[in-house]
mmCIF file of C-alpha atoms in Angstrom:
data_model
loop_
_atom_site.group_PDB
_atom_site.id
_atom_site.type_symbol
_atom_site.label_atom_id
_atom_site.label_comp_id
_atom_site.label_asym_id
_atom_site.label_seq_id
_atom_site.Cartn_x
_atom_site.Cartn_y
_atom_site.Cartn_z
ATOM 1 C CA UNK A 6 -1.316 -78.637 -11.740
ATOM 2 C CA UNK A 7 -2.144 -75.451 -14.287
ATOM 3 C CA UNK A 8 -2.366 -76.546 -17.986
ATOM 4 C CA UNK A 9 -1.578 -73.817 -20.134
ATOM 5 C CA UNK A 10 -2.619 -73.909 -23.699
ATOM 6 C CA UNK A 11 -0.009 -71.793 -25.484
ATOM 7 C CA UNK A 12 -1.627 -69.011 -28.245
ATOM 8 C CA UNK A 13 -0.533 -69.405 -31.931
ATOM 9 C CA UNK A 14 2.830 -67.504 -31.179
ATOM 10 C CA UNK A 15 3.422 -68.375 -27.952
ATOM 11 C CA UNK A 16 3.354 -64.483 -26.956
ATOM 12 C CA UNK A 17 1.323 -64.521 -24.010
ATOM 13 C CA UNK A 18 1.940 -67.782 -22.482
ATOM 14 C CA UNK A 19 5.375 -67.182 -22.391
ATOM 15 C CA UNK A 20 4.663 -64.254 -20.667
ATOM 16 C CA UNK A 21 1.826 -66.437 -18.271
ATOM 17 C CA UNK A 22 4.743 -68.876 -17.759
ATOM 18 C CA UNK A 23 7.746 -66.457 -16.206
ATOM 19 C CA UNK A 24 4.856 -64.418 -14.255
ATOM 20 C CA UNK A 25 4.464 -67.669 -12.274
ATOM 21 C CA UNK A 26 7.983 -68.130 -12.064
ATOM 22 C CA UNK A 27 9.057 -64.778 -10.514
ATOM 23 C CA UNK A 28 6.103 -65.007 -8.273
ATOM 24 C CA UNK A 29 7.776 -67.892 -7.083
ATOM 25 C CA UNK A 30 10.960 -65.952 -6.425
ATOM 26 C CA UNK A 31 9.343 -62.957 -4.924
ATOM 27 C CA UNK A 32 7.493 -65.397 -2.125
ATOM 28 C CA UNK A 33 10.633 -66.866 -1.746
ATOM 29 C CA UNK A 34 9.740 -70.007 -3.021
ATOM 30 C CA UNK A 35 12.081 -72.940 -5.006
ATOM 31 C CA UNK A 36 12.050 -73.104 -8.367
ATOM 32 C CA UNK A 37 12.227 -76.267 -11.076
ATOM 33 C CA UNK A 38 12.535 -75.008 -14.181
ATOM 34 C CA UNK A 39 12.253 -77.525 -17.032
ATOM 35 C CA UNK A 40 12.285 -76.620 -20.989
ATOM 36 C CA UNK A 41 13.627 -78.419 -24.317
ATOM 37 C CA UNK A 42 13.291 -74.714 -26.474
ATOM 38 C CA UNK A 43 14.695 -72.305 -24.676
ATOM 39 C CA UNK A 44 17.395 -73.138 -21.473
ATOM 40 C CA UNK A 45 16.198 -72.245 -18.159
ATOM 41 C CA UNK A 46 19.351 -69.899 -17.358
ATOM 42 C CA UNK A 47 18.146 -68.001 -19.899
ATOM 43 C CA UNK A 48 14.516 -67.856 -18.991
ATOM 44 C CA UNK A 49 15.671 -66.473 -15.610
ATOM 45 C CA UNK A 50 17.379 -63.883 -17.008
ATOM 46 C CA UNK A 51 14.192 -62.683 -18.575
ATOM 47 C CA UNK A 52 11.944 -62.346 -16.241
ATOM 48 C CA UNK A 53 10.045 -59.146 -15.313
ATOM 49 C CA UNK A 54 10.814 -57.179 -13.000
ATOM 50 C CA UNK A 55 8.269 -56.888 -9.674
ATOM 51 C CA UNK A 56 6.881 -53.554 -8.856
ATOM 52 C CA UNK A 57 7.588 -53.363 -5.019
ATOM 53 C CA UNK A 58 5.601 -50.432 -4.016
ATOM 54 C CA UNK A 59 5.411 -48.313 -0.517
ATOM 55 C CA UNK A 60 2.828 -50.892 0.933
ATOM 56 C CA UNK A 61 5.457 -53.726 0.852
ATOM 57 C CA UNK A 62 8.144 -51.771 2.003
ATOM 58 C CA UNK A 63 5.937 -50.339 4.815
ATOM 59 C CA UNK A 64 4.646 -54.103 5.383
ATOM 60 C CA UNK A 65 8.558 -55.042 5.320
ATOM 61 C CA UNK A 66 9.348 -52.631 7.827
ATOM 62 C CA UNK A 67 6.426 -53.089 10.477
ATOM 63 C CA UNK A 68 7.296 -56.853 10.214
ATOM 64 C CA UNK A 69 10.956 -56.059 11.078
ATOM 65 C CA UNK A 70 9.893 -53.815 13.593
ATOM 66 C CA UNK A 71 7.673 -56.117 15.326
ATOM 67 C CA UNK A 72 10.530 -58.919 15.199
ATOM 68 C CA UNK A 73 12.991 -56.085 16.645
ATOM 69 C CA UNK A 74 10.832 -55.057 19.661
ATOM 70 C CA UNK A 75 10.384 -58.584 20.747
ATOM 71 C CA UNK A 76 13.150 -58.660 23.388
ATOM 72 C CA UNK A 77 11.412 -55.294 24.669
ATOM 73 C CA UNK A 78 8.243 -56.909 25.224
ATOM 74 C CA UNK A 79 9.876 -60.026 27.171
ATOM 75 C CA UNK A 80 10.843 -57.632 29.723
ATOM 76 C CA UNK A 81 7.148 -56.530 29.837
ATOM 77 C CA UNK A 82 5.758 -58.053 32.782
ATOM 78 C CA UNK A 83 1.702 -57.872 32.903
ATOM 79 C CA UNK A 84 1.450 -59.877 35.674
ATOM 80 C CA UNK A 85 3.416 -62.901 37.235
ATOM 81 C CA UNK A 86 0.905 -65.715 36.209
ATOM 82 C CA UNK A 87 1.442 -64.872 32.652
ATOM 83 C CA UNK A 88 5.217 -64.981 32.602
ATOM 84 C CA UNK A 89 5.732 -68.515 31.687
ATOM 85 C CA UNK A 90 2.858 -68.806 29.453
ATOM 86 C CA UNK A 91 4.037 -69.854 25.433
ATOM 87 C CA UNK A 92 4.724 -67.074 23.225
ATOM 88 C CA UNK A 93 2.705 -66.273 20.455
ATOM 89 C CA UNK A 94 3.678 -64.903 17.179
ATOM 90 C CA UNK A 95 2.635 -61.562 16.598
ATOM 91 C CA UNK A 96 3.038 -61.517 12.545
ATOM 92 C CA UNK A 97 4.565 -63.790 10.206
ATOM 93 C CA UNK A 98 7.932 -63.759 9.460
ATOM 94 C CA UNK A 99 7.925 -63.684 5.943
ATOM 95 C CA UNK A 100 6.112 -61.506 3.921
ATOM 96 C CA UNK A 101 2.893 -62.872 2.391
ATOM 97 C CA UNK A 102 1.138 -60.520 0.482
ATOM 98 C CA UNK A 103 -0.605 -62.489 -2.190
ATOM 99 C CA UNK A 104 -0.149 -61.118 -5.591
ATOM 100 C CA UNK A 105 2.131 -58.611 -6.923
ATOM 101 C CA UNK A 106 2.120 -56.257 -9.751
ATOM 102 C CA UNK A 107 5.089 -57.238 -12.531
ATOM 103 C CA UNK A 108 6.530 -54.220 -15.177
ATOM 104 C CA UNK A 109 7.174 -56.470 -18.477
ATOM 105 C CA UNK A 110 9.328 -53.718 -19.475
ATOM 106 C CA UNK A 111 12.175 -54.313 -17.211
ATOM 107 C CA UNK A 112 13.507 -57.433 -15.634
ATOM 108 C CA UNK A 113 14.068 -58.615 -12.549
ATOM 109 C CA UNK A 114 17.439 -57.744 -10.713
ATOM 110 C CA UNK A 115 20.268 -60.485 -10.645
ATOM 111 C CA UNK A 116 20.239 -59.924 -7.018
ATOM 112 C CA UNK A 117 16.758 -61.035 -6.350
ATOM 113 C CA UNK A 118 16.400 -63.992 -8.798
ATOM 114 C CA UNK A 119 19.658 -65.636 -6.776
ATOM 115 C CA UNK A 120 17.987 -65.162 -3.396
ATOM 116 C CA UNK A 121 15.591 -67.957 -4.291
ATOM 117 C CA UNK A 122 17.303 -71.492 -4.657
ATOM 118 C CA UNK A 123 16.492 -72.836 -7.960
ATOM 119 C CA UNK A 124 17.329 -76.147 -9.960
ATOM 120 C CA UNK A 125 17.212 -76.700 -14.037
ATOM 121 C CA UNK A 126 16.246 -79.187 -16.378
ATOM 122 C CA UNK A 127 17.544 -78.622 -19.893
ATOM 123 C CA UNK A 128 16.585 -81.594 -22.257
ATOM 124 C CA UNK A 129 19.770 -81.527 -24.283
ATOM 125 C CA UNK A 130 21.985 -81.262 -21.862
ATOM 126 C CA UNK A 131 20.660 -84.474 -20.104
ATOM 127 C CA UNK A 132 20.154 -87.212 -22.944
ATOM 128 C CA UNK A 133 23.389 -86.834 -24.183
ATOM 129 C CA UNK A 134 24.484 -88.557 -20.678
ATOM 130 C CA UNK A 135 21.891 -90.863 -20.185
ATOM 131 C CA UNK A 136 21.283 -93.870 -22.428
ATOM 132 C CA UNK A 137 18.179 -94.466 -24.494
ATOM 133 C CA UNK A 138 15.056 -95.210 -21.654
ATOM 134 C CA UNK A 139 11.412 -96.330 -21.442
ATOM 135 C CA UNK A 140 11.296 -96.207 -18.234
ATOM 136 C CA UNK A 141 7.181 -96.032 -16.904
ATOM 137 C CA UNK A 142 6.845 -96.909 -20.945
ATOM 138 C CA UNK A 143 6.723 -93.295 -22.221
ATOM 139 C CA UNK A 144 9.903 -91.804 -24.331
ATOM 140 C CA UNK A 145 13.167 -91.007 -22.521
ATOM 141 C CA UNK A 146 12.967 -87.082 -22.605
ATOM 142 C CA UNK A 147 9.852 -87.772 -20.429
ATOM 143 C CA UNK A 148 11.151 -90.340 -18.228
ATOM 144 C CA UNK A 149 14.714 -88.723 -17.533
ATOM 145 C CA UNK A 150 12.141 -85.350 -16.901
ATOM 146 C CA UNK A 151 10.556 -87.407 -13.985
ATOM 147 C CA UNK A 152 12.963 -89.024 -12.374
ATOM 148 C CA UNK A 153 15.072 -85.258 -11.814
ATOM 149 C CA UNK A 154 11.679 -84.073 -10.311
ATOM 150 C CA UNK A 155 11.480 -86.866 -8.007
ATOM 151 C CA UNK A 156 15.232 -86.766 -7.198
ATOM 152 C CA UNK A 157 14.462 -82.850 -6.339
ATOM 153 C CA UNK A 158 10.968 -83.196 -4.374
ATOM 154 C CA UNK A 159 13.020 -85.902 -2.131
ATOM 155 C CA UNK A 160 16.572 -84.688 -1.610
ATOM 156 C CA UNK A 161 15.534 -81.115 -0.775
ATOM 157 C CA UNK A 162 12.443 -81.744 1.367
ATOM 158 C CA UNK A 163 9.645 -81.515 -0.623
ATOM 159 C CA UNK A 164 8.217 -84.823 0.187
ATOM 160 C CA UNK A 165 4.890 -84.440 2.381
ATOM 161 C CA UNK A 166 4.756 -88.043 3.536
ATOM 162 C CA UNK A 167 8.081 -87.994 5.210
ATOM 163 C CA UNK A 168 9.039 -85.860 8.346
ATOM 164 C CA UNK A 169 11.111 -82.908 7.777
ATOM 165 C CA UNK A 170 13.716 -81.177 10.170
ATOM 166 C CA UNK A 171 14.433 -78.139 8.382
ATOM 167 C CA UNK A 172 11.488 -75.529 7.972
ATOM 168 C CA UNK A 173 9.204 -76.205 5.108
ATOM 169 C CA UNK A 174 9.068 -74.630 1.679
ATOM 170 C CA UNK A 175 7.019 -74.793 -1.666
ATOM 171 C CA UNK A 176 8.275 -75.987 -4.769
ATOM 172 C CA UNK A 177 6.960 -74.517 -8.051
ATOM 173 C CA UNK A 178 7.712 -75.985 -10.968
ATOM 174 C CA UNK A 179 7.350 -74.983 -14.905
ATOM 175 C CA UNK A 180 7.354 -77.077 -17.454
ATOM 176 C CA UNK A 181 7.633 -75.340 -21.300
ATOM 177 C CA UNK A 182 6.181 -76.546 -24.691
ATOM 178 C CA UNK A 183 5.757 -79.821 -23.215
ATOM 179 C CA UNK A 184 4.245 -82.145 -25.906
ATOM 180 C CA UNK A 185 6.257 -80.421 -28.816
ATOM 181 C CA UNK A 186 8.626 -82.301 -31.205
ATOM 182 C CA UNK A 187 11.526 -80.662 -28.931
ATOM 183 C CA UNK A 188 10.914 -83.218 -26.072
ATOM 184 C CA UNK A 189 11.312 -85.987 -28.835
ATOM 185 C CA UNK A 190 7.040 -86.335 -28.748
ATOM 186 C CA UNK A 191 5.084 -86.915 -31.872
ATOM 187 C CA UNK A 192 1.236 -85.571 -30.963
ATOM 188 C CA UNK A 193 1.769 -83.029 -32.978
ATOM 189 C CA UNK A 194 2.915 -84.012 -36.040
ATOM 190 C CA UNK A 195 0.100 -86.270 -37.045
ATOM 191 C CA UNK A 196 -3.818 -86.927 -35.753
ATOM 192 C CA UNK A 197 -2.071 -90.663 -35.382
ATOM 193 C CA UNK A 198 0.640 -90.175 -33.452
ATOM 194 C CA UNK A 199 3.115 -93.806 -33.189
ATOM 195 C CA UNK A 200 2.862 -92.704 -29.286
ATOM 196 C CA UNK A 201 -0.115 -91.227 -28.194
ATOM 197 C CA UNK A 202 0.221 -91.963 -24.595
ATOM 198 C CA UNK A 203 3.545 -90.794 -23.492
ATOM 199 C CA UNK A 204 2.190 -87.428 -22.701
ATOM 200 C CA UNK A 205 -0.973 -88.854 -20.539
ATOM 201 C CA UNK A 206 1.642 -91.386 -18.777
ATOM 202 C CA UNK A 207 4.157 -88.713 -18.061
ATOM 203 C CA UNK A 208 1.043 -86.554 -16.592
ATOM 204 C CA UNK A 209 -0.129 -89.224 -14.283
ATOM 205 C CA UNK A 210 3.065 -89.813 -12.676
ATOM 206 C CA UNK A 211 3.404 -86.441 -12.298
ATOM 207 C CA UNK A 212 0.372 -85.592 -10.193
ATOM 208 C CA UNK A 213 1.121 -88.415 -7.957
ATOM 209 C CA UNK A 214 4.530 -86.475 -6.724
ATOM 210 C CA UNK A 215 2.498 -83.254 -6.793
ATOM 211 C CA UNK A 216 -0.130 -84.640 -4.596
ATOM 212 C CA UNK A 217 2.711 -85.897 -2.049
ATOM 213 C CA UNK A 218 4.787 -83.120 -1.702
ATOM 214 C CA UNK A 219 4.626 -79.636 -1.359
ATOM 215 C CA UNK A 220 4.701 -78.821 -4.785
ATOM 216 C CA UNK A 221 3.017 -76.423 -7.562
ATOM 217 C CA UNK A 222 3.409 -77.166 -11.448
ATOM 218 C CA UNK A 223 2.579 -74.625 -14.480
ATOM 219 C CA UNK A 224 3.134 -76.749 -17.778
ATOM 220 C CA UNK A 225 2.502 -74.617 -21.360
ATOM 221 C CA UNK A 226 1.527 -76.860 -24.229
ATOM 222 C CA UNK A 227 1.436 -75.914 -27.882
ATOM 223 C CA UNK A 228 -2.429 -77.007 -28.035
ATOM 224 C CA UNK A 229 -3.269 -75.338 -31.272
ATOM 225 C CA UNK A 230 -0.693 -78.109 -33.152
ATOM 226 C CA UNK A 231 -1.634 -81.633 -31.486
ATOM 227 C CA UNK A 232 -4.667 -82.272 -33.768
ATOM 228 C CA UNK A 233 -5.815 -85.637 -32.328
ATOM 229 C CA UNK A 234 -8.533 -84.303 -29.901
ATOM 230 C CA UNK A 235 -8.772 -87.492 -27.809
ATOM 231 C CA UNK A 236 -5.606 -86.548 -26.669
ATOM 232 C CA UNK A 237 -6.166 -83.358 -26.016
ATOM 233 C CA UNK A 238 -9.160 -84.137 -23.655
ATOM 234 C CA UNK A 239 -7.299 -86.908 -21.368
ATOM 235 C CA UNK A 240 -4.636 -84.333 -20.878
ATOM 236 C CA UNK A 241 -6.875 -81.404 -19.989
ATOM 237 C CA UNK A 242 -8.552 -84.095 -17.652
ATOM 238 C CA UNK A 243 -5.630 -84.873 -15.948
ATOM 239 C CA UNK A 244 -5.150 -81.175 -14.772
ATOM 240 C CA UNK A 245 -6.591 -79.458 -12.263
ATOM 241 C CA UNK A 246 -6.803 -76.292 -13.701
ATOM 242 C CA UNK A 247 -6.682 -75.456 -17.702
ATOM 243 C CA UNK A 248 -6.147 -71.836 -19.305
ATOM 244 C CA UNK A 249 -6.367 -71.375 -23.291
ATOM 245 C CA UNK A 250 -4.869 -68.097 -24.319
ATOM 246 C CA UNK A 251 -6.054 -67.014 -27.624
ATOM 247 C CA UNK A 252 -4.019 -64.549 -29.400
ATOM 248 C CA UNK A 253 -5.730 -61.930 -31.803
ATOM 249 C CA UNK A 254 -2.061 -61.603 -33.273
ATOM 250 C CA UNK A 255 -2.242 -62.163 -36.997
ATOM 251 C CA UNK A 256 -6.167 -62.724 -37.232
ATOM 252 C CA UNK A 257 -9.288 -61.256 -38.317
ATOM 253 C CA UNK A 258 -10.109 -60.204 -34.836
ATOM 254 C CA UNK A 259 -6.920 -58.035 -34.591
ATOM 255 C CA UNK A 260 -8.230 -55.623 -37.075
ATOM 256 C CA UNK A 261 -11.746 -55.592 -36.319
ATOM 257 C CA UNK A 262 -13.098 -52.466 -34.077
ATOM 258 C CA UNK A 263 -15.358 -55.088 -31.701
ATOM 259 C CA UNK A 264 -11.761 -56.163 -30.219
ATOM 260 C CA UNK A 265 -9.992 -52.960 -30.794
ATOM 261 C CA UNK A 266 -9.041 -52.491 -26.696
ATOM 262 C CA UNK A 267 -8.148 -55.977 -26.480
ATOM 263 C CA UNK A 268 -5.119 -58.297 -27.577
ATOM 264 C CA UNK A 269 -7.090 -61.435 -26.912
ATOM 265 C CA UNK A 270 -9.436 -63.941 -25.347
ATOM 266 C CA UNK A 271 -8.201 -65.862 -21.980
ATOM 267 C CA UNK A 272 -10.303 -68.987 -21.678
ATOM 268 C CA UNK A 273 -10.723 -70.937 -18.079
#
């Protein structure tokens, strides 16, 4: 679970939060894509396009090749004793560099971003059709949130404790602005919210389905408005990994020559 603490403009952990995404797609991995700003079709649409240089290709190709001549080494035979032996697998059969370079200035093909299967959660498309929930006691954009994640991580074979027939996969999910006034939350419009524990509650149920299942989660949250610093520190507890972008955009810092080949501070 990676907490992101969005910068003042949301700028660069916007830009944090679709890297992980079409990582996601160019593994080959599922996607959950959950937001109550911005809806997820469109967040697709916008994400940058990966630079697939000759390495991959030439990785791509010596992987096919190896698949291809497979048939041509079965009719290899060394020696008798070894021709009922198991067969082991010379490479992997899917491509697992880890890492890969994105260009922000283009985005990614059509083609590519529907190779991946990938499910949506749009806030107001969903309470409109459900009624008015507490549901684990936290507010009903959280709780309707949950239970589409859980409905997801079981129906498609996510779920590590049971036994799965059909070959295993990772699901990565992002979460956006979560904690903002959009998801129907309050920590951020006063240092005394009238429910300060939705957010914690919603991020303990949560890493109990991540630990069970096979299952990443990126969630961006608009630290710089919940003022109530309590808060704050149960939720960065709760995570397992916590990244504060800082933004030089619009301060001091932006003009001043100390910081003039930078565009901000990333904090771990």
């Amino acid at each position: 679970l990676v907490f992101t603490e969005e910068d003042k403009y949301g700028l660069y952990s916007n830009l944090l939060f679709k890297y992980f995404l079409a990582e996601g797609i160019v593994c080959g991995h599922e996607l959950f894509v959950a937001s109550a700003k911005e809806h997820p079709d469109n967040i697709l649409k916008e994400l940058p396009a990966p630079l697939l240089d000759d390495a991959h290709g030439k990785e791509l190709g010596d992987e096919a090749a190896a698949l291809k001549s497979e048939d041509f080494q079965d009719s290899m035979k060394i020696a008798w004793r070894y021709q009922n032996l198991p067969k082991m697998e010379a490479s992997p059969t899917t491509y697992t560099k880890f890492g890969h370079y994105y260009d922000i200035s283009k985005k990614m093909s059509p083609e590519l971003c529907q190779s991946v299967k990938w499910h949506s959660f749009y806030l107001h498309e969903e309470l409109p059709f459900e009624p008015k929930m507490k549901t684990w006691n936290m507010n009903s954009g959280y709780a309707r949130l949950l239970q589409s994640i859980q409905r997801i991580i079981s129906q498609e074979g996510f779920d590590g404790s049971d036994p799965q027939k059909k070959q295993r996969n990772v699901l990565r999910i992002g979460i956006q602005s979560l904690g903002s006034v959009l998801w129907g939350d309050d920590v951020c419009c006063s240092d005394a919210p009238e429910d300060p524990h939705s957010l914690t509650k919603f991020l303990y149920v949560l890493r109990g389905l991540l630990r069970k299942s096979l299952s990443a989660c990126i969630i961006t949250v608009p630290a710089h408005l919940i003022q109530n610093k309590a808060i704050m520190e149960r939720v960065t507890n709760l995570s397992d990994s916590v990244v504060g972008l800082e933004s030089f955009i619009g301060s001091e810092r932006e003009t001043n020559p100390l910081y003039k080949d930078y565009h901000g501070k990333f904090h771990l």
